[in-house]
PDB file of C-alpha atoms and ligand atoms in Angstrom:
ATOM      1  CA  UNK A   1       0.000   0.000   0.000  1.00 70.00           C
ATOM      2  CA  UNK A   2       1.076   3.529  -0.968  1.00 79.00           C
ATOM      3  CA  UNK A   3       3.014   5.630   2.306  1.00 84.00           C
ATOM      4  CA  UNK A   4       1.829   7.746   4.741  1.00 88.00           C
ATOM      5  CA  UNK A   5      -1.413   6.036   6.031  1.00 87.00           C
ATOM      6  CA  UNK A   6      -0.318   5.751   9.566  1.00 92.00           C
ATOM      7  CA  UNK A   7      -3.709   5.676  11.644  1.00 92.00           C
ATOM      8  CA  UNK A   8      -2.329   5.384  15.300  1.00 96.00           C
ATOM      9  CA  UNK A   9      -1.970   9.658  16.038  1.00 97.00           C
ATOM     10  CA  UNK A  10      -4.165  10.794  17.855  1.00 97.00           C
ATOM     11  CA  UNK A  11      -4.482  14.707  17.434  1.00 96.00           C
ATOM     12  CA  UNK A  12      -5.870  15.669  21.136  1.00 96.00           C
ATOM     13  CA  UNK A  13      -7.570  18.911  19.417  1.00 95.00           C
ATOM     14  CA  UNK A  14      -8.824  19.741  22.622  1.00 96.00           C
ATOM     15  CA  UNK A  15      -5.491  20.595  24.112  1.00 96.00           C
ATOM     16  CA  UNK A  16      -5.189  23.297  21.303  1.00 95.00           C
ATOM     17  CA  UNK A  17      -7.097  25.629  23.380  1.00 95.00           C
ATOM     18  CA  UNK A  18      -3.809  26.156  26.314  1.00 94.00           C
ATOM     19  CA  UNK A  19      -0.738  27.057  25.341  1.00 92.00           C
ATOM     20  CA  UNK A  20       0.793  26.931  29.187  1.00 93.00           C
ATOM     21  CA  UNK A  21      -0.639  22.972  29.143  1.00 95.00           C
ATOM     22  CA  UNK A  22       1.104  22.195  25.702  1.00 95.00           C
ATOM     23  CA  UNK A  23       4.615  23.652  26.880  1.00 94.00           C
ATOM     24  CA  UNK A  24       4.637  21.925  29.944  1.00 96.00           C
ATOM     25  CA  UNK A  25       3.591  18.792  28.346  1.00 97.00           C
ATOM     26  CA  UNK A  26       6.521  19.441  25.551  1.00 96.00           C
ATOM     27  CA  UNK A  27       9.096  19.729  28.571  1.00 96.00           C
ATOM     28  CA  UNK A  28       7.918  15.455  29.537  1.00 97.00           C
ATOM     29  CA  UNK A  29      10.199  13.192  29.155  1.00 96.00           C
ATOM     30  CA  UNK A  30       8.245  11.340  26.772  1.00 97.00           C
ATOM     31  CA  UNK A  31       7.616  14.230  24.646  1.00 98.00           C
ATOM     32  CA  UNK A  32       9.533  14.669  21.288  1.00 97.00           C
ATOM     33  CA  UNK A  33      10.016  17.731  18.936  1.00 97.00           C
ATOM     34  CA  UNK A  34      10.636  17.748  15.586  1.00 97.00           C
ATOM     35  CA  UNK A  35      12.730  20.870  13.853  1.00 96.00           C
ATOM     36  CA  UNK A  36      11.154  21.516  10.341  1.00 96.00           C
ATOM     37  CA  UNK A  37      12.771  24.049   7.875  1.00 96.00           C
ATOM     38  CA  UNK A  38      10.922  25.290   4.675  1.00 95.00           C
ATOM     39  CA  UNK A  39       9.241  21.719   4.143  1.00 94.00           C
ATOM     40  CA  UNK A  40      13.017  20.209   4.877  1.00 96.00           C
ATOM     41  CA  UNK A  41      14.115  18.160   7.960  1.00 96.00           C
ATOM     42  CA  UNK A  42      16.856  17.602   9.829  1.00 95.00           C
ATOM     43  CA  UNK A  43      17.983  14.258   9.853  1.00 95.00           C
ATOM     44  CA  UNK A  44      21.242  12.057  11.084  1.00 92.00           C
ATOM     45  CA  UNK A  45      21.840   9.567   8.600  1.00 88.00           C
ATOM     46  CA  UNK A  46      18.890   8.141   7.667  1.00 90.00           C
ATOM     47  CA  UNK A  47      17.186   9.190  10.896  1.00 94.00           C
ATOM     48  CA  UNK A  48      14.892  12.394  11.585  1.00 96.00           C
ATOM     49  CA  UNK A  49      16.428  14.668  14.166  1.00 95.00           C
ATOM     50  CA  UNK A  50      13.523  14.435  17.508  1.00 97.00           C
ATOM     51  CA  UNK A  51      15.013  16.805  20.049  1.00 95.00           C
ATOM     52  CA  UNK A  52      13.980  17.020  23.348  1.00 96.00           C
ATOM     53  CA  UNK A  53      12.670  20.434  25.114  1.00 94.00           C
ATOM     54  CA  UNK A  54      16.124  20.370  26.844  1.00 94.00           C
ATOM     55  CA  UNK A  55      18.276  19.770  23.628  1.00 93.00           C
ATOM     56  CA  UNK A  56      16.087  22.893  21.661  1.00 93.00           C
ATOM     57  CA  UNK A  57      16.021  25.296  24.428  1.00 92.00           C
ATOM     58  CA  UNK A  58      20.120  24.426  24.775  1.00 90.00           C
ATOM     59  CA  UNK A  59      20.436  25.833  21.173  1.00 89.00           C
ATOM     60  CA  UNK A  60      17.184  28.715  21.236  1.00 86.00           C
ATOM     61  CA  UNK A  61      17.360  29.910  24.755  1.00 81.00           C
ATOM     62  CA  UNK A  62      13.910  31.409  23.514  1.00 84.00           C
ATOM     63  CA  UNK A  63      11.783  28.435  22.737  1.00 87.00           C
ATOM     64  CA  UNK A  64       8.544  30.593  21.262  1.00 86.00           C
ATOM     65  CA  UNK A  65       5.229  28.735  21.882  1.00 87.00           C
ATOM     66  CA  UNK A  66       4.349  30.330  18.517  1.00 89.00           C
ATOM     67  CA  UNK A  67       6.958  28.246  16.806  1.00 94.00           C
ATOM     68  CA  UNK A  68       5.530  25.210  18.531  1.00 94.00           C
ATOM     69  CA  UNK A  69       2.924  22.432  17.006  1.00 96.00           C
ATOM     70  CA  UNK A  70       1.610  19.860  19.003  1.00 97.00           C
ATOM     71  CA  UNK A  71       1.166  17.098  16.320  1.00 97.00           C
ATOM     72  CA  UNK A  72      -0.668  14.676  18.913  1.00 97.00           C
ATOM     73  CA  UNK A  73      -0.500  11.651  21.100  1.00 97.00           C
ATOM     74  CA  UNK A  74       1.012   8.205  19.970  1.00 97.00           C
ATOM     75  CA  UNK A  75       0.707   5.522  22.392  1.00 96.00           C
ATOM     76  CA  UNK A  76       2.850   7.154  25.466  1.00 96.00           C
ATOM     77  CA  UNK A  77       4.573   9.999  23.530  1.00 97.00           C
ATOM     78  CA  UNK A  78       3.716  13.488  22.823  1.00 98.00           C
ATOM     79  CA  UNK A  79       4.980  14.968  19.473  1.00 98.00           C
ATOM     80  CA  UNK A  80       5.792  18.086  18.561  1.00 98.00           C
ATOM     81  CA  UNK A  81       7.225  20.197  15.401  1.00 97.00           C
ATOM     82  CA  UNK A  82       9.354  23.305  15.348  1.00 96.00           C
ATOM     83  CA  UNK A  83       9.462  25.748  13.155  1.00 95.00           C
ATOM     84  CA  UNK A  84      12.777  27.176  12.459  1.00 93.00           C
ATOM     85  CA  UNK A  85      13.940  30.356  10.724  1.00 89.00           C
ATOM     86  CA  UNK A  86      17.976  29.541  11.515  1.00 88.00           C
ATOM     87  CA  UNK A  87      18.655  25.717  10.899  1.00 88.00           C
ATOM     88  CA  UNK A  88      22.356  26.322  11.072  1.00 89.00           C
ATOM     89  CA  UNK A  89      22.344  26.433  14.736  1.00 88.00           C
ATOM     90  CA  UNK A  90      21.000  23.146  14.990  1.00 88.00           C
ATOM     91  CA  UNK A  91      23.460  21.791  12.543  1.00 89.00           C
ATOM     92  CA  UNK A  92      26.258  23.248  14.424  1.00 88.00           C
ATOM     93  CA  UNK A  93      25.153  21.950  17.380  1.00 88.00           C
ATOM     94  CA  UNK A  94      24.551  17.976  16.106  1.00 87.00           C
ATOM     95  CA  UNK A  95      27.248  16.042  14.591  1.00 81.00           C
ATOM     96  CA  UNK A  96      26.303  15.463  11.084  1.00 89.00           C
ATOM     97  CA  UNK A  97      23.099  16.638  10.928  1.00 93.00           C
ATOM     98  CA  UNK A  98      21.639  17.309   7.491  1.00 92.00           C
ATOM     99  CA  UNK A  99      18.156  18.580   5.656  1.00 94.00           C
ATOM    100  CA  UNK A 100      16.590  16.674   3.645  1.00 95.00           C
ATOM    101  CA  UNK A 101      12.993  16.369   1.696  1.00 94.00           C
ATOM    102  CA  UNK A 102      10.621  14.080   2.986  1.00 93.00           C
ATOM    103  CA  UNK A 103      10.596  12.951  -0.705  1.00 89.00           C
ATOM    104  CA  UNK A 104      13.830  11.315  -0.471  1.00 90.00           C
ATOM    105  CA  UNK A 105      13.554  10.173   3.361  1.00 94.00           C
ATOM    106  CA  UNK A 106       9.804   8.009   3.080  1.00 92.00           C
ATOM    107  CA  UNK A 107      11.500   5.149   1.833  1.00 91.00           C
ATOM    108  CA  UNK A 108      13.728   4.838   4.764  1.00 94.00           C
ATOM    109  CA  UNK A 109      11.902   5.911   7.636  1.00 95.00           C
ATOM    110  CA  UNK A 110       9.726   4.241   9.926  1.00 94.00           C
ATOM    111  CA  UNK A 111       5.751   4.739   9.052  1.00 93.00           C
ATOM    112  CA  UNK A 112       4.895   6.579  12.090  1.00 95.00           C
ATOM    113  CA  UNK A 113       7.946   9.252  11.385  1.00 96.00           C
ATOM    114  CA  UNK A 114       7.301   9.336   7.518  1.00 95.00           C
ATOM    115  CA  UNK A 115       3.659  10.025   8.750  1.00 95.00           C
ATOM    116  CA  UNK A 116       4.625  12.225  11.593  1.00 97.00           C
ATOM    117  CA  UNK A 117       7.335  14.558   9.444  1.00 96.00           C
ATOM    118  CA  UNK A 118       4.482  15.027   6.654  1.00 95.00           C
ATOM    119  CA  UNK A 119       1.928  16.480   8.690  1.00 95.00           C
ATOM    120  CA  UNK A 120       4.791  18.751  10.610  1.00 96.00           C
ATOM    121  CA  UNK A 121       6.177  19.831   7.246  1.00 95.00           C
ATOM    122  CA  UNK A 122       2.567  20.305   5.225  1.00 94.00           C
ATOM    123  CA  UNK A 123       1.748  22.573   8.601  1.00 95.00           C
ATOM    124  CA  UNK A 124       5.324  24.376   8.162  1.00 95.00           C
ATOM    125  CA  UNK A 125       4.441  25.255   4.774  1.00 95.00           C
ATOM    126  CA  UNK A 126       0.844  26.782   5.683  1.00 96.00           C
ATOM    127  CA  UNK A 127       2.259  28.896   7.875  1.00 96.00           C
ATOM    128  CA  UNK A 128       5.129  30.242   5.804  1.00 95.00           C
ATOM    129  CA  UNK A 129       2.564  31.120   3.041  1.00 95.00           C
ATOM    130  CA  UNK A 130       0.133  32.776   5.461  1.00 96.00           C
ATOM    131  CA  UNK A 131       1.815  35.310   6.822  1.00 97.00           C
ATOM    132  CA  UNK A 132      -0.990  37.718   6.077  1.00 98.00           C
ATOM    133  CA  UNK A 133      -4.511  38.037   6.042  1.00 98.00           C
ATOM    134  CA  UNK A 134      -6.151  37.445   3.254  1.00 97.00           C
ATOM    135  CA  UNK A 135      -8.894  39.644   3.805  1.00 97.00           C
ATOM    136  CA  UNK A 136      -7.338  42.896   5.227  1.00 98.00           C
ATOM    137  CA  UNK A 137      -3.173  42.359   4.446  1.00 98.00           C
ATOM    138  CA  UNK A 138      -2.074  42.816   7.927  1.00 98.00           C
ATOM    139  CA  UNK A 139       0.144  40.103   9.631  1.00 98.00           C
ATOM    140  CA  UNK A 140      -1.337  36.851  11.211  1.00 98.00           C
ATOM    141  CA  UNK A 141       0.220  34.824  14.339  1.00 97.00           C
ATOM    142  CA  UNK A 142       0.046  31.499  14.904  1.00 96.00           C
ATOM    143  CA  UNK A 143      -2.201  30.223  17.424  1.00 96.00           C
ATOM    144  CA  UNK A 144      -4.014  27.002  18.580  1.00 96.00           C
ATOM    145  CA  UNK A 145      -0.511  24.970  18.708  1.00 96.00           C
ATOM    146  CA  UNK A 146      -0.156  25.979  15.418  1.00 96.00           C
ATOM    147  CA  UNK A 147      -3.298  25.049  13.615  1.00 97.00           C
ATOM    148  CA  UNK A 148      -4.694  28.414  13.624  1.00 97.00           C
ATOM    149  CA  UNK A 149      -3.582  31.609  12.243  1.00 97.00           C
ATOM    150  CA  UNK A 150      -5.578  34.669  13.445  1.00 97.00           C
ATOM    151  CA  UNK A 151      -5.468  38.199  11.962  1.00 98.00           C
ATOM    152  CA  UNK A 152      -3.483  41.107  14.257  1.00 98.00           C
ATOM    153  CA  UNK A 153      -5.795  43.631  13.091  1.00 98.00           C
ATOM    154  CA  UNK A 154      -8.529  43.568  15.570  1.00 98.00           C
ATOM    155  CA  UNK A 155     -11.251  45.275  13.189  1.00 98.00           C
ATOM    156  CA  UNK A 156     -10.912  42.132  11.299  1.00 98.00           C
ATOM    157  CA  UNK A 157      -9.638  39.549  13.588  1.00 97.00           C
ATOM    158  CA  UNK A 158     -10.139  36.676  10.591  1.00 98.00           C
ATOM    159  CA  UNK A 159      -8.956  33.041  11.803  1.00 98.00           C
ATOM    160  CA  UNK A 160      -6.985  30.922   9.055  1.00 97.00           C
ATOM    161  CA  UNK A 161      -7.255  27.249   8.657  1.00 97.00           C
ATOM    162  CA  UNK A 162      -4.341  24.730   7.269  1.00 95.00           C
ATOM    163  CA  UNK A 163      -5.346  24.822   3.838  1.00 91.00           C
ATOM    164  CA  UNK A 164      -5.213  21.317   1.660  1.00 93.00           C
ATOM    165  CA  UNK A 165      -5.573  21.305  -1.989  1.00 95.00           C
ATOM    166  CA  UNK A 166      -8.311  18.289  -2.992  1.00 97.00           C
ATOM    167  CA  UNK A 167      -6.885  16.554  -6.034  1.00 98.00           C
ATOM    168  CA  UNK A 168      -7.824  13.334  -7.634  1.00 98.00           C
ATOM    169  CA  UNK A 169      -5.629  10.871  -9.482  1.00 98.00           C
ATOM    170  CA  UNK A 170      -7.840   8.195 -11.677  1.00 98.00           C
ATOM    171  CA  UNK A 171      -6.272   4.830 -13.305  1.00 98.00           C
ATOM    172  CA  UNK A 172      -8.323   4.765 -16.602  1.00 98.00           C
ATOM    173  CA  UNK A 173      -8.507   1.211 -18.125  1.00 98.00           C
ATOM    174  CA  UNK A 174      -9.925   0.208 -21.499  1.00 98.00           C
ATOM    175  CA  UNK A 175     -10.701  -3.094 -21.959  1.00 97.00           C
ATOM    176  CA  UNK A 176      -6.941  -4.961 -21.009  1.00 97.00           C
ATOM    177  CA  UNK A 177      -5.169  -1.878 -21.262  1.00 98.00           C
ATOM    178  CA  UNK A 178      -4.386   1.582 -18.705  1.00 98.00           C
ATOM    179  CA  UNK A 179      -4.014   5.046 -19.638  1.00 98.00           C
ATOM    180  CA  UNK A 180      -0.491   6.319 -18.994  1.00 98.00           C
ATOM    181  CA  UNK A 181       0.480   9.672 -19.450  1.00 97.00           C
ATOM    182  CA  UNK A 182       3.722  12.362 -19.129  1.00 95.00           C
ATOM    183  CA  UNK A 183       4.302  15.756 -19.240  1.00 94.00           C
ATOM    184  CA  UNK A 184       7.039  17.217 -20.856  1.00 92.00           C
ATOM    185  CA  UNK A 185       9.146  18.610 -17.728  1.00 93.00           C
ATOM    186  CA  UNK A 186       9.069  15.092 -15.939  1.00 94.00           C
ATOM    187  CA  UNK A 187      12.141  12.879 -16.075  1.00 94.00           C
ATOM    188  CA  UNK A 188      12.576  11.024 -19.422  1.00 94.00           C
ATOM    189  CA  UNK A 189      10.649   8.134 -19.815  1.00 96.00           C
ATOM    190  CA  UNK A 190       8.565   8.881 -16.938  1.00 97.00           C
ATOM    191  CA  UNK A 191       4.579   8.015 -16.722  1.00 97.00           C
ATOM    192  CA  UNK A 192       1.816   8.536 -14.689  1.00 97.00           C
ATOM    193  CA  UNK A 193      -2.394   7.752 -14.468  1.00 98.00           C
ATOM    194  CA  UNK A 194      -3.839  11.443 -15.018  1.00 96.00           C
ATOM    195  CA  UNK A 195      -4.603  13.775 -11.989  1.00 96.00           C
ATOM    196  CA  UNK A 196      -5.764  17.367 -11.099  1.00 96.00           C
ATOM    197  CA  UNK A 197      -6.924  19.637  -8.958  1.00 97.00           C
ATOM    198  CA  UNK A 198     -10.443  19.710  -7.979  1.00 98.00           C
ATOM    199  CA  UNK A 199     -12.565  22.759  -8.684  1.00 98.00           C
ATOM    200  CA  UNK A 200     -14.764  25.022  -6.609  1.00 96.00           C
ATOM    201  CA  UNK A 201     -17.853  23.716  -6.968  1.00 97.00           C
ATOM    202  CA  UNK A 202     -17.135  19.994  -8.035  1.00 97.00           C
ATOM    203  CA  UNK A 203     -17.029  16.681  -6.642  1.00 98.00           C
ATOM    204  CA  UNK A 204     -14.320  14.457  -6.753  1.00 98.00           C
ATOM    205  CA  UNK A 205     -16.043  12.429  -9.317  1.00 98.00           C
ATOM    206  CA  UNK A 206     -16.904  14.956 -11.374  1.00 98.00           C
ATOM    207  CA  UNK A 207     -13.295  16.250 -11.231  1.00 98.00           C
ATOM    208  CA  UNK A 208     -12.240  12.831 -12.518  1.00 98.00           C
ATOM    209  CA  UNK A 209     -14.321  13.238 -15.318  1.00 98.00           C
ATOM    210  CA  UNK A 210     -13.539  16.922 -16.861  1.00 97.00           C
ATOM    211  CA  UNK A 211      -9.610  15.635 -16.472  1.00 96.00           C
ATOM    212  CA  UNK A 212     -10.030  12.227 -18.285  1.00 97.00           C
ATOM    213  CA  UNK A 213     -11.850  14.504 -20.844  1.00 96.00           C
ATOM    214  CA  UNK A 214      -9.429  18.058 -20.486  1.00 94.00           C
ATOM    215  CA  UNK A 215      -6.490  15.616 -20.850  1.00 94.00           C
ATOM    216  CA  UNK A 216      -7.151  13.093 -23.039  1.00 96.00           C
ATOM    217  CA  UNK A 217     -10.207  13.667 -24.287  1.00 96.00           C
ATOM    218  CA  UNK A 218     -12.160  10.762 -22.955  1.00 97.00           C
ATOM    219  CA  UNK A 219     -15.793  10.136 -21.604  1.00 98.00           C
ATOM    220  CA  UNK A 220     -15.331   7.543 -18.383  1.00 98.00           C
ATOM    221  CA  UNK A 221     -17.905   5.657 -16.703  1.00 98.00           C
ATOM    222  CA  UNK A 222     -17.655   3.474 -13.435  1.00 98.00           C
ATOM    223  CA  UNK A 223     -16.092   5.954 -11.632  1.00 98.00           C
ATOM    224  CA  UNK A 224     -15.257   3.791  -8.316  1.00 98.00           C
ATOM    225  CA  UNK A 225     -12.970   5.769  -5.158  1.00 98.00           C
ATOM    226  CA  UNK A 226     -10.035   3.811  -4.698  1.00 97.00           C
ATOM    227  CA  UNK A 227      -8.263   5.422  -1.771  1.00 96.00           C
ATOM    228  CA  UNK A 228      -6.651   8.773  -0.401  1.00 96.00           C
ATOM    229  CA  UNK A 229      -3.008   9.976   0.496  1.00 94.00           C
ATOM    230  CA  UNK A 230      -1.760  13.767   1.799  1.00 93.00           C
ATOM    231  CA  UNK A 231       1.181  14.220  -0.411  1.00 89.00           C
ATOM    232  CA  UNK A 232       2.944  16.909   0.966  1.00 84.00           C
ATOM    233  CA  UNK A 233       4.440  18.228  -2.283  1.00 83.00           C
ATOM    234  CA  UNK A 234       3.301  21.068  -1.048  1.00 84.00           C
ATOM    235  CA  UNK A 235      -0.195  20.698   0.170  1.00 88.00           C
ATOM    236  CA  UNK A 236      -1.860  18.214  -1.617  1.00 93.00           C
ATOM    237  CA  UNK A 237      -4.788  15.111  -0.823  1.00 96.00           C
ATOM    238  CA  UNK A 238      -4.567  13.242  -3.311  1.00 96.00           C
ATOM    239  CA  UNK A 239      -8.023  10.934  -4.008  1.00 98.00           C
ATOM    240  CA  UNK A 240      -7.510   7.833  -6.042  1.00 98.00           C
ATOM    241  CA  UNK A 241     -10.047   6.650  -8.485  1.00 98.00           C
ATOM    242  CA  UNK A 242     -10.470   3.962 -11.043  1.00 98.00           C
ATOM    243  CA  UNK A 243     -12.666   4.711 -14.416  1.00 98.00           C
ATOM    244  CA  UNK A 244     -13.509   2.819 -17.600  1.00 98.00           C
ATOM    245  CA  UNK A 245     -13.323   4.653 -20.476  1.00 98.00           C
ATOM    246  CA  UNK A 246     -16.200   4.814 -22.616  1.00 98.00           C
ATOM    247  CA  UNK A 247     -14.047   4.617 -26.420  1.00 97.00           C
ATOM    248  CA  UNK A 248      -9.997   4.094 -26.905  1.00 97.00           C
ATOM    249  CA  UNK A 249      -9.491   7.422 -28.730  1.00 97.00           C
ATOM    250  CA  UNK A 250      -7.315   9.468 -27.151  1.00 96.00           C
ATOM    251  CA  UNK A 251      -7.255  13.437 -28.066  1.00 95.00           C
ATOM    252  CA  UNK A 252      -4.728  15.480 -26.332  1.00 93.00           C
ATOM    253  CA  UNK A 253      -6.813  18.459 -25.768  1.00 83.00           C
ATOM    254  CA  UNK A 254      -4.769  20.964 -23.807  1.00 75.00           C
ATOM    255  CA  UNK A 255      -1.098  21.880 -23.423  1.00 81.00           C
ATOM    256  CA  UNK A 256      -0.618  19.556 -20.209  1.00 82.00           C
ATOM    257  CA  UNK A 257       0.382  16.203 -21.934  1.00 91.00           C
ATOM    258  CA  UNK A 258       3.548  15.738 -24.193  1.00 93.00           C
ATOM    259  CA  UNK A 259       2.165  12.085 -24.707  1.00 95.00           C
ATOM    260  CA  UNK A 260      -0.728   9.839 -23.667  1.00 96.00           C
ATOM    261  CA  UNK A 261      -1.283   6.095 -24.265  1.00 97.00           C
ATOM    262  CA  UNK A 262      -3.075   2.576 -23.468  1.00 98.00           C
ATOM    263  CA  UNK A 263      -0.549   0.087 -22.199  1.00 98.00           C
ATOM    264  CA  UNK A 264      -1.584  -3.464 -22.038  1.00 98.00           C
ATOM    265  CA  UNK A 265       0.089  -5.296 -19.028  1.00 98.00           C
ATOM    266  CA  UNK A 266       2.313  -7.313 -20.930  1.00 97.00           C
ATOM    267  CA  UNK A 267       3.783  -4.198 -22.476  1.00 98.00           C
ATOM    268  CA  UNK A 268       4.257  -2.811 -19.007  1.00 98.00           C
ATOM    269  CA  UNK A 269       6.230  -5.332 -18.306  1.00 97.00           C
ATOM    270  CA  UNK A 270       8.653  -5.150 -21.210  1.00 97.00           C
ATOM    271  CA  UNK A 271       9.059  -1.188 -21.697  1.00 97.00           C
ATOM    272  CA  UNK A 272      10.105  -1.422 -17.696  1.00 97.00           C
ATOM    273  CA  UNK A 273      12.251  -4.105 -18.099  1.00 97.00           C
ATOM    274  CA  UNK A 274      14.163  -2.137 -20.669  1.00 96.00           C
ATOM    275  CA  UNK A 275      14.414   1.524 -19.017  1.00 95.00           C
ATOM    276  CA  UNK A 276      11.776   2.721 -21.862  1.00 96.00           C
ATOM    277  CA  UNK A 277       8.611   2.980 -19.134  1.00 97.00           C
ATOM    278  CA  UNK A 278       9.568   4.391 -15.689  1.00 97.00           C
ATOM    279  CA  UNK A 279       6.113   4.353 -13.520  1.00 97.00           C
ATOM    280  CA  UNK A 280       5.425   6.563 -10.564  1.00 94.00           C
ATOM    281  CA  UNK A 281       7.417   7.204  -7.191  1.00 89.00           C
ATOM    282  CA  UNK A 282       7.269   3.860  -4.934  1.00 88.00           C
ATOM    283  CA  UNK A 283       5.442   4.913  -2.332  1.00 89.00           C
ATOM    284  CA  UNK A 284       2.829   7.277  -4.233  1.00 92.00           C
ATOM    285  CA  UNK A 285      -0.929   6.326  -5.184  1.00 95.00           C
ATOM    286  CA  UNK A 286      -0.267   6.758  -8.415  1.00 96.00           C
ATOM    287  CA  UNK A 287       1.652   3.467  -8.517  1.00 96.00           C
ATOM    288  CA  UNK A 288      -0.277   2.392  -6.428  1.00 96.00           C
ATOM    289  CA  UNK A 289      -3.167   2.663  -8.444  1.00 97.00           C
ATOM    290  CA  UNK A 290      -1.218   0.991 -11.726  1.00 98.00           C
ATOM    291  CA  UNK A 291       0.331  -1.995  -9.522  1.00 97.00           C
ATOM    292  CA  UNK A 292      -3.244  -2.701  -8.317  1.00 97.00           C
ATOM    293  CA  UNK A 293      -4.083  -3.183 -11.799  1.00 98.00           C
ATOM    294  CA  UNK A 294      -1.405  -4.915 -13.040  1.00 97.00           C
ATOM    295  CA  UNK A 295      -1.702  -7.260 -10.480  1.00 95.00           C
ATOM    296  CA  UNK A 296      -5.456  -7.552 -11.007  1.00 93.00           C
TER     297      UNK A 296
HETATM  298 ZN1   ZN B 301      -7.410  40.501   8.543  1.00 88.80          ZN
END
């Protein structure tokens, strides 16, 4: 099954609400903290950098509640995230400490800390591109351990949500064969099941069907929901879909797609066997979505 499905945190919204509860609870002993940097993390070797409250306040004598995230409960341990603006003290501070993309780090961490370091890093990035209100321009500050951002201008005193971007992702068979597709800035060779964002407006199955259509120019039926995954790339939740497609034509109807086609399993196997077919990211619903049918 594709990453980051870890079902075991358990958010404790309800501690959002005190700020003097949350600090003292990140000061435990079995509390952990978790330094994120513009969507990067710190890591040693393969492993994510969890600091105590000890080990951060030894590097930021300040340690600023509006920095602070509680991500939640697991079992016996509180986590946290940090936002930093100054990594390098951190690095100085750790032998051989590094940041790194989540991207690259899934396949080697554990699935609690792969799921753990994507909801600390999709919150990082929410707050670094809501600085300001959107309704009156003046500055916002963090607040509800991170998961709120209220307006400082008390005439309009807006609060700000985490934003996620709904998109859908849809394996489109016909007959014995898929739809695989590339755009022309992805890595040679490289090909995916189509995807988009979803619309104001639209549901998720109707977004499947104005892509399969925008993209390829194809009418799909037997639109069944397949699963979902946050892909923090930056903001994303992606919803997986199968579809039949109603007729094989394929028109490319918009600049998106360098190349679309119907791959039979069989020729799967051979173009990947030879370098010419490189499929999706591991750990990503997209391949998830062709491997289910290949294997089907
Ligand atoms: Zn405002």
């Amino acid at each position: 099954m594709f990453a980051l499905q870890f079902d075991q945190l358990d958010r404790q919204a309800e501690l959002r609400i005190n700020p003097a509860q949350l600090r003292q609870i990140a000061q435990k002993a079995n509390s952990t903290i978790l330094p994120v940097h513009r969507q990067q993390l710190l890591t040693q070797g393969d492993s994510l950098l969890w600091l105590t409250w000890n080990e951060l306040s030894d590097v930021f004598e300040d340690v600023q509640d509006k920095h602070l995230i509680y991500l939640g409960q697991v079992g016996e341990q509180y986590y946290f995230s940090y936002r930093l603006t100054e990594p390098e003290y951190l690095i100085k501070q750790f032998q051989s400490v590094s940041l790194k993309g989540l991207r690259e780090l899934i396949p080697v961490l554990s699935e609690a800390d792969s799921f753990l370091a994507n909801v600390a890093i999709g919150i990082e990035h929410w707050h670094n591109t809501h600085q300001y209100c959107g309704f009156c321009g003046h500055a916002t500050y963090s607040t509800l351990a991170g998961f709120v951002r209220q307006c400082s201008n008390p005439e309009c005193a807006k609060e700000h949500y985490p934003r996620t971007d709904a998109a859908v992702i849809c394996a489109i068979t016909y007959q014995d064969k898929i739809l695989l597709v590339r755009q022309a800035q992805w890595p040679e060779n490289r090909y995916s099941v189509i995807a988009g964002f979803v619309e104001p407006g639209e549901s998720l199955e109707q977004a499947v069907a104005r892509e399969a259509n925008e993209e390829a120019g194809l009418t799909v039926t037997n639109i069944q929901y397949f699963g979902s995954q946050p892909w923090p790339f930056p903001q994303s939740l992606m919803t997986g879909f199968t579809a039949e497609a109603t007729h094989p034509s394929i028109e490319l109807k918009d600049d998106e797609l360098e190349h679309a086609s119907w791959f039979t399993r069989s020729q799967i196997n051979e173009l990947v066997d030879t370098g010419q077919l490189i499929l999706p990211y591991q750990y990503s619903i997209s391949r998830t979505l062709i491997e289910h049918w290949r294997n089907s």
